[in-house]
């Protein structure tokens, strides 16, 4: 008798990717074989996103596709979409299990109960404690996500995440360090700290913060530590100092801007203005010379006029971000902005998105060109690109260069010789001895 098969499909952020990896481990520990989502499986788990209406639509499409692939399979919708709109998720044809953002450690029991016909769709409210999942494993064994925080209490006027993820919950620092140690012992060479509002880590614990965790993780060996998105208001001198003093932290910080217009920032419910954001960027660059700063920007927010958009273009260029993620505003039920006047037509959103994306490409190219002639550290990935080795620099820039596959999963020094909008190219530092 063959092992039961389970397939996963993940939408959304790095936190969701981490949660999926943890759920995969739960199924493996119960004797399941994890297969590709396009394969015939006995169980399909769709870990959903609710940040935009499009992401919810993709979640429903994935569930219907799974039901078509195997009408006898148990299909589970889990995560943010069911948490925000459980009735809509439960109404998706072919779905047997609906679970939100809590009690994912029970996912195997839930699908097996549904398979026996002993339970129906159900949603759990986000809890008040950080939910521990098994140590996650990620393909390639090069970079691993390490979730240390969940929940958000900011309630920006456009954002549904606090409704989906609940209050701020932090992982105990001892468990963070132990999980990091286990991942490094498994063979990963870069750890990416993730959380729904990562910079709020420790607020519910009272005696630790993100800076403290960075310091605690600094003595675990020769590896790289990267922190994912941090809200600008959560970055203080203590955090900047911890990054500057760390021997393992990457010279890269992702600071979501969302708009370059103060008027729009106020309507968004953000807790800073552009002057404060610019001051923060200046502080980061003074402490971390040459660091890459990436960002998110929303276009088409209700009431955003041509002058507001022009201010965003000008401010983004002034900040010289190394990478830009552009999102079109999507009204989310339950948020204040969904009822704001001045909703921007889709065609205008598309035009603004295209223009800002072009600016982002130009800024990326300019940043990449500044690396030409420099020596950068690259973590070599398992899969060569067209016969060339590839990997990410500490600046989160993709690098390609000739070399032996024996360099896989090693930190190497590369001299940058060329650049384009996608990344940089180069050569292994002269004198590098190939591993045996």
Coordinates of C-alpha atoms in Angstrom, one line a residue, residues 48-318:
X48 CA -3.8 31.5 1.0
X49 CA -3.2 35.3 0.9
X50 CA -5.7 38.0 1.4
X51 CA -3.7 41.2 0.8
X52 CA -5.4 41.8 -2.5
X53 CA -8.6 40.6 -4.2
X54 CA -6.5 39.0 -6.9
X55 CA -4.6 36.9 -4.3
X56 CA -8.0 35.6 -2.9
X57 CA -9.1 34.8 -6.5
X58 CA -5.9 32.9 -7.1
X59 CA -6.5 30.9 -3.9
X60 CA -10.0 29.9 -5.1
X61 CA -8.6 29.0 -8.5
X62 CA -6.0 26.8 -6.9
X63 CA -8.7 25.0 -4.8
X64 CA -10.9 24.3 -7.8
X65 CA -7.9 23.1 -9.8
X66 CA -7.0 20.7 -7.1
X67 CA -10.6 19.3 -6.9
X68 CA -10.5 18.7 -10.7
X69 CA -7.2 16.9 -10.5
X70 CA -8.5 14.4 -8.0
X71 CA -12.3 14.7 -7.2
X72 CA -11.7 12.2 -4.3
X73 CA -9.0 14.3 -2.6
X74 CA -9.5 16.4 0.5
X75 CA -8.9 20.0 -0.3
X76 CA -8.0 22.5 2.4
X77 CA -7.9 26.3 2.3
X78 CA -5.8 27.6 5.2
X79 CA -4.3 31.0 6.2
X80 CA -5.3 34.6 5.7
X81 CA -8.2 34.3 3.2
X82 CA -10.3 31.9 5.4
X83 CA -9.5 34.0 8.4
X84 CA -10.7 37.2 6.9
X85 CA -13.7 35.8 5.0
X86 CA -14.5 32.3 6.2
X87 CA -18.0 32.1 4.6
X88 CA -16.5 32.9 1.1
X89 CA -13.7 30.4 1.6
X90 CA -16.1 27.6 2.8
X91 CA -18.3 28.3 -0.3
X92 CA -15.5 27.4 -2.8
X93 CA -16.6 24.3 -4.7
X94 CA -14.6 21.2 -3.7
X95 CA -13.2 22.5 -0.5
X96 CA -13.5 20.3 2.6
X97 CA -11.4 22.0 5.2
X98 CA -11.3 25.7 6.0
X99 CA -8.8 26.8 8.6
X100 CA -7.4 30.2 9.4
X101 CA -4.1 31.4 10.9
X102 CA -4.2 29.4 14.1
X103 CA -3.9 25.8 15.1
X104 CA -2.1 24.8 11.9
X105 CA -0.3 22.2 14.0
X106 CA -3.6 20.3 13.8
X107 CA -3.8 20.5 10.0
X108 CA -3.2 16.7 9.5
X109 CA -6.0 15.8 12.0
X110 CA -8.3 18.3 10.3
X111 CA -7.9 16.8 6.8
X112 CA -8.1 13.2 8.0
X113 CA -11.2 14.0 10.0
X114 CA -12.7 15.6 6.8
X115 CA -11.6 12.5 4.8
X116 CA -13.6 10.3 7.2
X117 CA -16.6 12.7 7.0
X118 CA -16.4 13.4 10.7
X119 CA -15.8 17.2 10.5
X120 CA -16.6 20.1 8.3
X121 CA -15.0 23.5 7.5
X122 CA -14.0 25.5 10.5
X123 CA -11.9 28.6 11.2
X124 CA -9.9 29.3 14.4
X125 CA -9.3 32.9 15.6
X126 CA -5.6 34.0 15.8
X127 CA -4.3 33.1 19.3
X128 CA -2.4 35.1 21.8
X129 CA 0.8 33.0 21.7
X130 CA 3.2 32.3 19.0
X131 CA 2.4 29.1 17.2
X132 CA 5.3 26.7 17.1
X133 CA 5.5 24.5 13.9
X134 CA 8.2 21.8 13.3
X135 CA 11.6 22.9 12.0
X136 CA 11.0 23.8 8.4
X137 CA 13.1 22.6 5.5
X138 CA 13.5 24.4 2.2
X139 CA 14.5 23.2 -1.3
X140 CA 18.2 23.8 -2.2
X141 CA 19.4 24.0 1.4
X142 CA 21.0 27.3 0.7
X143 CA 18.7 29.9 2.3
X144 CA 16.2 29.1 5.0
X145 CA 13.4 31.2 6.4
X146 CA 13.1 31.6 10.2
X147 CA 9.8 32.9 11.4
X148 CA 10.1 34.7 14.8
X149 CA 7.0 36.9 14.9
X150 CA 3.4 36.9 13.9
X151 CA 0.5 39.4 14.0
X152 CA 0.2 43.2 13.5
X153 CA -1.6 46.0 15.4
X154 CA -0.9 48.9 13.1
X155 CA -4.3 48.9 11.3
X156 CA -3.2 50.9 8.3
X157 CA -6.4 52.0 6.5
X158 CA -5.8 49.8 3.5
X159 CA -4.5 46.7 5.2
X160 CA -6.4 43.5 6.1
X161 CA -3.4 41.8 7.7
X162 CA -4.3 42.7 11.4
X163 CA -7.7 41.1 10.8
X164 CA -6.1 38.0 9.3
X165 CA -3.1 37.6 11.6
X166 CA -4.3 38.9 14.9
X167 CA -2.2 40.6 17.6
X168 CA 1.6 40.7 17.8
X169 CA 3.1 37.4 19.0
X170 CA 6.8 36.7 19.4
X171 CA 8.8 33.5 19.4
X172 CA 10.7 32.9 22.6
X173 CA 14.3 34.0 22.0
X174 CA 15.7 30.7 23.3
X175 CA 13.6 28.9 20.7
X176 CA 14.7 31.3 18.0
X177 CA 18.4 30.6 18.7
X178 CA 17.8 26.8 18.9
X179 CA 15.9 26.8 15.6
X180 CA 18.6 28.8 13.9
X181 CA 21.2 26.4 15.2
X182 CA 19.3 23.4 13.8
X183 CA 18.9 25.0 10.4
X184 CA 22.6 25.8 10.2
X185 CA 23.5 22.2 11.3
X186 CA 21.3 21.0 8.5
X187 CA 23.5 22.9 6.0
X188 CA 21.8 26.2 5.3
X189 CA 24.2 29.1 4.9
X190 CA 21.8 32.0 5.0
X191 CA 18.9 32.5 7.5
X192 CA 16.2 35.0 6.7
X193 CA 14.3 36.3 9.8
X194 CA 10.6 36.8 8.9
X195 CA 7.5 38.0 10.6
X196 CA 4.2 39.7 9.8
X197 CA 5.6 42.8 11.6
X198 CA 9.1 41.8 12.2
X199 CA 10.2 45.0 13.9
X200 CA 7.6 44.5 16.6
X201 CA 9.4 41.4 17.7
X202 CA 9.5 41.1 21.5
X203 CA 6.9 43.8 22.4
X204 CA 4.7 41.1 23.9
X205 CA 7.7 39.5 25.8
X206 CA 9.0 42.7 27.3
X207 CA 12.7 41.8 27.7
X208 CA 14.0 41.4 24.1
X209 CA 13.7 43.1 20.7
X210 CA 14.9 42.5 17.2
X211 CA 18.3 44.1 17.8
X212 CA 18.8 41.7 20.7
X213 CA 17.9 38.7 18.5
X214 CA 20.4 39.8 15.9
X215 CA 23.1 40.0 18.5
X216 CA 22.2 36.6 19.9
X217 CA 22.4 35.0 16.5
X218 CA 25.8 36.5 15.7
X219 CA 27.8 33.8 17.3
X220 CA 26.4 30.8 15.5
X221 CA 29.2 30.4 12.9
X222 CA 30.1 31.5 9.4
X223 CA 26.8 32.2 7.7
X224 CA 24.7 35.1 6.6
X225 CA 21.7 36.6 8.4
X226 CA 19.1 38.6 6.5
X227 CA 16.1 40.4 8.0
X228 CA 13.0 40.7 5.9
X229 CA 10.7 43.7 5.7
X230 CA 10.8 46.1 8.7
X231 CA 8.3 49.0 9.2
X232 CA 10.1 52.3 9.2
X233 CA 8.7 53.3 12.6
X234 CA 10.3 50.1 14.1
X235 CA 13.8 50.9 13.0
X236 CA 15.7 52.8 15.8
X237 CA 19.3 53.5 16.6
X238 CA 19.6 50.3 18.6
X239 CA 18.6 48.2 15.5
X240 CA 20.8 50.1 13.1
X241 CA 23.7 49.6 15.5
X242 CA 23.1 45.9 15.8
X243 CA 23.1 45.5 12.1
X244 CA 26.3 47.6 11.7
X245 CA 28.1 45.7 14.5
X246 CA 27.1 42.2 13.3
X247 CA 29.6 40.1 11.5
X248 CA 26.8 38.0 9.8
X249 CA 24.0 40.5 9.0
X250 CA 23.6 41.3 5.3
X251 CA 24.0 45.0 4.1
X252 CA 20.3 45.0 3.1
X253 CA 17.2 46.5 4.6
X254 CA 13.6 46.5 3.2
X255 CA 11.7 49.6 4.4
X256 CA 8.1 49.8 3.0
X257 CA 7.5 53.4 1.9
X258 CA 4.0 52.9 0.4
X259 CA 3.8 56.6 -0.9
X260 CA 6.0 59.6 -1.4
X261 CA 3.1 62.0 -0.8
X262 CA 2.6 63.1 2.8
X263 CA -1.1 63.7 2.2
X264 CA -1.5 60.1 1.0
X265 CA 0.6 58.7 3.9
X266 CA -1.8 60.4 6.4
X267 CA -4.8 58.9 4.6
X268 CA -3.1 55.5 4.7
X269 CA -2.7 55.7 8.4
X270 CA 1.1 55.4 8.2
X271 CA 3.0 56.7 11.2
X272 CA 5.7 58.7 9.4
X273 CA 6.0 61.4 6.8
X274 CA 8.5 61.5 3.9
X275 CA 10.9 63.8 5.9
X276 CA 11.1 61.2 8.7
X277 CA 11.6 58.4 6.2
X278 CA 14.4 60.3 4.4
X279 CA 16.1 60.9 7.8
X280 CA 15.9 57.2 8.6
X281 CA 17.4 56.2 5.2
X282 CA 20.2 58.7 5.8
X283 CA 20.9 57.2 9.2
X284 CA 21.0 53.6 7.8
X285 CA 23.4 54.7 5.0
X286 CA 25.7 56.5 7.4
X287 CA 26.0 53.4 9.6
X288 CA 26.0 50.9 6.7
X289 CA 27.8 52.5 3.8
X290 CA 26.8 51.0 0.5
X291 CA 23.8 49.1 1.9
X292 CA 21.0 48.2 -0.3
X293 CA 17.6 49.6 0.6
X294 CA 14.5 48.1 -1.0
X295 CA 10.9 49.2 -0.6
X296 CA 7.2 48.7 -1.4
X297 CA 5.0 51.4 -3.0
X298 CA 1.2 51.3 -3.5
X299 CA -0.2 53.2 -6.4
X300 CA -3.8 54.3 -6.9
X301 CA -4.7 54.7 -3.3
X302 CA -8.1 56.5 -2.9
X303 CA -7.7 60.2 -3.5
X304 CA -4.2 59.9 -5.0
X305 CA -4.1 62.6 -7.6
X306 CA -1.5 63.4 -10.3
X307 CA 0.4 65.6 -8.0
X308 CA 0.6 63.0 -5.3
X309 CA 1.9 60.5 -7.8
X310 CA 4.5 62.9 -9.1
X311 CA 5.7 63.4 -5.5
X312 CA 6.0 59.6 -5.1
X313 CA 8.1 59.4 -8.3
X314 CA 10.4 62.2 -7.2
X315 CA 10.8 60.9 -3.7
X316 CA 11.5 57.3 -4.8
X317 CA 14.2 58.7 -7.1
X318 CA 15.7 60.8 -4.3

